[in-house]
C-alpha positions in Angstrom: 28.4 168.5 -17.5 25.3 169.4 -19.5 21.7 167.3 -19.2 21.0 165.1 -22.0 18.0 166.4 -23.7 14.5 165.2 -23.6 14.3 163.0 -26.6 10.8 162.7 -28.6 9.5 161.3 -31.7 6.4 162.9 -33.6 4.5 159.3 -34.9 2.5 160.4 -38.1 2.0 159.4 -41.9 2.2 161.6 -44.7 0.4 164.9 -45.3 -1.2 164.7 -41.8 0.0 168.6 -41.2 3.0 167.3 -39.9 5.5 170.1 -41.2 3.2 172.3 -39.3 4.2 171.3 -36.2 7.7 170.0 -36.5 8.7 173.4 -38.0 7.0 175.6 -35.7 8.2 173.8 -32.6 11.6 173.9 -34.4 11.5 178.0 -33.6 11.3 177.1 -29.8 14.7 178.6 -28.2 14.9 175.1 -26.6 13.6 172.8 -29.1 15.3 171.2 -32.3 13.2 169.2 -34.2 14.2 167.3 -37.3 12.1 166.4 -40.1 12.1 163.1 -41.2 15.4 161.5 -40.5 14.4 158.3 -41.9 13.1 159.7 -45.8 14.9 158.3 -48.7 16.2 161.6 -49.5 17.0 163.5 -45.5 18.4 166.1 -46.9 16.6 169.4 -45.2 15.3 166.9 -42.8 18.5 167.5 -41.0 18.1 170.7 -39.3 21.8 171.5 -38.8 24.7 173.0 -41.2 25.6 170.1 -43.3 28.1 169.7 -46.4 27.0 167.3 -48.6 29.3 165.3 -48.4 28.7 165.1 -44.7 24.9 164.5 -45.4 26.2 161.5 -47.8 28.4 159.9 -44.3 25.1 159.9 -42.2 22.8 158.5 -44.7 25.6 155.5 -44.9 25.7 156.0 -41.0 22.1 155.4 -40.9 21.9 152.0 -43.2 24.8 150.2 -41.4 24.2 151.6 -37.7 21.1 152.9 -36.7 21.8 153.0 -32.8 25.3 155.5 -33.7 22.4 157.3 -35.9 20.1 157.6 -33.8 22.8 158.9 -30.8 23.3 161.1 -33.2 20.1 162.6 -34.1 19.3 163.4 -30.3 23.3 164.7 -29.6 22.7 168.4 -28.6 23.2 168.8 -25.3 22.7 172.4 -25.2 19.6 171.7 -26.1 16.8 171.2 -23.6 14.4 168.8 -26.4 15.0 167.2 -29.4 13.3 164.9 -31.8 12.2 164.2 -35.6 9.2 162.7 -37.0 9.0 159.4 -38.4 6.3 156.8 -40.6 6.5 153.7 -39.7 6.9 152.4 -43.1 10.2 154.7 -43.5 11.9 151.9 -40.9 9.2 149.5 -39.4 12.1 148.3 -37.2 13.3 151.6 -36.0 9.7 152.8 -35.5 8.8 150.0 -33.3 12.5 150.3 -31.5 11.0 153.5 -30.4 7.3 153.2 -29.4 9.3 150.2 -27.0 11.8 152.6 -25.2 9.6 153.8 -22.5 12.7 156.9 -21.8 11.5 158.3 -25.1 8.6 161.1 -25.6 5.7 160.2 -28.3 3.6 162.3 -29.9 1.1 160.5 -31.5 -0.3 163.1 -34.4 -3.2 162.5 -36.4 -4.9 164.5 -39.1 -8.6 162.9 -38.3 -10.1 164.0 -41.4 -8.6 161.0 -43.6 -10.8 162.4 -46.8 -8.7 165.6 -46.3 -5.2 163.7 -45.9 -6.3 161.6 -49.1 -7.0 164.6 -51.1 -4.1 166.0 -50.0 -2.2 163.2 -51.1 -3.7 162.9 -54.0 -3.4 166.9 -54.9 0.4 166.3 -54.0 0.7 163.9 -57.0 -0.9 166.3 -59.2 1.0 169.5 -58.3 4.4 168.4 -56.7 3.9 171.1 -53.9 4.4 169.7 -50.7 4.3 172.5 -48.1 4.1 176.4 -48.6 6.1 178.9 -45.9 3.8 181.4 -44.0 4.8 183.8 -46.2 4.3 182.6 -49.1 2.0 183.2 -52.0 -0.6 180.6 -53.0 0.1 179.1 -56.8 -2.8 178.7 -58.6 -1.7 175.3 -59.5 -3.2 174.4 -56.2 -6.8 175.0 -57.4 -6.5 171.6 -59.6 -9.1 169.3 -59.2 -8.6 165.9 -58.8 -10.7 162.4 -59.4 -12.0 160.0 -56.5 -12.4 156.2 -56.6 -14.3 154.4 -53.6 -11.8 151.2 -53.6 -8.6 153.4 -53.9 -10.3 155.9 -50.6 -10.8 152.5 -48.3 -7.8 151.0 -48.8 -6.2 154.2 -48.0 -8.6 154.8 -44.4 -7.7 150.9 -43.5 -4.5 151.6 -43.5 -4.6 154.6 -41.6 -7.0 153.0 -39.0 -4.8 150.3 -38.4 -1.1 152.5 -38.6 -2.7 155.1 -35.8 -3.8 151.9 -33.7 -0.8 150.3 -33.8 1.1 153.9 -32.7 -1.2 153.6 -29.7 -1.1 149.7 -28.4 2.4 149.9 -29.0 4.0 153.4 -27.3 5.3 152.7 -24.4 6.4 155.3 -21.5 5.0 159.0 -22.1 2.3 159.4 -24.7 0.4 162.7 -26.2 -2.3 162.0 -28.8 -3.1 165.3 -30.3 -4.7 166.1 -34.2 -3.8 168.2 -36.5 -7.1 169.9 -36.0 -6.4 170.6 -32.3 -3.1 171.8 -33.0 -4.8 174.3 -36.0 -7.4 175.3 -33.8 -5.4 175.8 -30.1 -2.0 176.1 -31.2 1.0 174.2 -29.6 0.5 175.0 -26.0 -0.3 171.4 -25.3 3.2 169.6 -27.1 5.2 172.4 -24.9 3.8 171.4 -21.9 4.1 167.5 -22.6 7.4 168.2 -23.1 8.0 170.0 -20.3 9.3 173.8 -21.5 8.3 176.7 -21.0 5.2 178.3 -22.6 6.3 180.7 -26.1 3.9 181.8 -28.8 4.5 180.5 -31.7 3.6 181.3 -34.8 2.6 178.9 -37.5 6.1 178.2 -40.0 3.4 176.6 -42.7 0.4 178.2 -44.8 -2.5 175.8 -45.2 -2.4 174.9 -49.2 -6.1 174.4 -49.5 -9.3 175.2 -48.4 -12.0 173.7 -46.3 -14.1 172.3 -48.0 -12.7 168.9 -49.0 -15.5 168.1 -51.5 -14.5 171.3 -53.7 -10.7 170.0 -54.0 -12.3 167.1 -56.4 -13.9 166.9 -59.8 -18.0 167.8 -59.6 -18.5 164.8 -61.2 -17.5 162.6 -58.1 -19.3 164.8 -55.1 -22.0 161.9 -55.1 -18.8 158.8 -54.5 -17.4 160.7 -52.1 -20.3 160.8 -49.8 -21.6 157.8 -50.3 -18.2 156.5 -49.2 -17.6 159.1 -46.3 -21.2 158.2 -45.2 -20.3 154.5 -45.7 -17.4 155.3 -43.0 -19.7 157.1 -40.7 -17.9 160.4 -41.3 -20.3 162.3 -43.4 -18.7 165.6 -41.6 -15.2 164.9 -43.7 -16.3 166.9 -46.7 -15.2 169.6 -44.6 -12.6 170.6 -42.9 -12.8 173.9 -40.6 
């Protein structure tokens, strides 16, 4: 009879380079990694064949049983890891079901830079482009600039102080903080090893959309707010991203 896989759970917020690494560890011969299971709309999230009306059956699976869900989601035992990535505010309950069960894996991944996560965001709104493949080429929609206000940019790093502190008070049983930055600098070395398989090189599935410098992705006219406010933060070195 085959081992149940390692199960793990990538705990993240939006455009923290998540994609980055669920999709490159997804190319792992022993790894499957979903998206998010838990968006409003799953579909791709799911990364096995599905008909639709399939897809339709698990979304009502989901809503009325999360636990068959969830057995679900981590069913492959040919597999020797599998997981997804999850906000907390996609299923508060479901999120802090699994920071409790001390027999799952966490990954706690952070994009540190929250100026570059709230442009990001914010560039998101303006463009509709999520995520470009590695081989893809660069629209030039992407060069849009976008407005800042000071009240809208603290609310958004409160929140992200307090979701990240929450992952980590509340994870119980094995735990890997890593950033988006150490992952874009080093690789994925580290998340293989946590997990327990065996080292491959892989390559990066996603193309950064922007550059790095985080200032130039908004309006002249607002270069002053934003470092007053990233200076207010004590993070004057967020106006950049390497």
């Amino acid at each position: 009879m085959a081992n149940s896989p390692k199960r793990f759970v990538i705990l993240s917020d939006s455009r923290s380079g998540t994609s980055l690494l669920s999709e490159t560890l997804n190319v792992h011969p022993q790894i499957l990694c979903h998206g998010e299971v838990f968006h409003p709309k799953p579909s791709g999230h799911i990364k096995v064949p599905l008909e639709a009306k399939e897809l339709e059956d698990l979304v009502t699976l989901r809503e009325k049983d999360t636990e068959a869900f969830m057995d679900w989601v981590f069913d492959h035992p040919d597999i020797e890891a599998v997981g997804f990535k999850i906000w907390r505010k996609q299923s508060p309950e479901q999120t802090d079901a699994l920071m409790a069960d001390d027999s799952v894996f966490k990954i706690i991944y952070e994009r540190t830079n929250v100026l570059a996560r709230f442009s990001s965001s914010r560039l998101v709104q303006a463009t509709g482009i999520y995520n470009l493949k590695s081989d893809a080429n660069r629209p030039t929609k992407l060069d849009t600039k976008i407005t800042f206000n000071e009240a809208q940019f603290n609310k958004y790093l409160n929140s992200h102080r307090e979701l990240f502190m929450l992952y980590r008070e509340k994870s119980r049983g094995p735990v890997l903080n890593i950033t988006y930055e150490e992952i874009k600098n080093n690789g994925f070395a580290s998340v293989l090893d946590f997990l327990g398989l065996s080292f491959e090189a892989l390559e990066p599935q996603k193309k950064k959309l922007h550059g790095s410098s985080i200032i130039d992705r908004f309006e002249p006219s607002v270069h002053n707010a934003i470092i007053t406010a990233v200076t207010g933060a004590g993070h004057t070195e967020w106006v950049s991203e390497g």
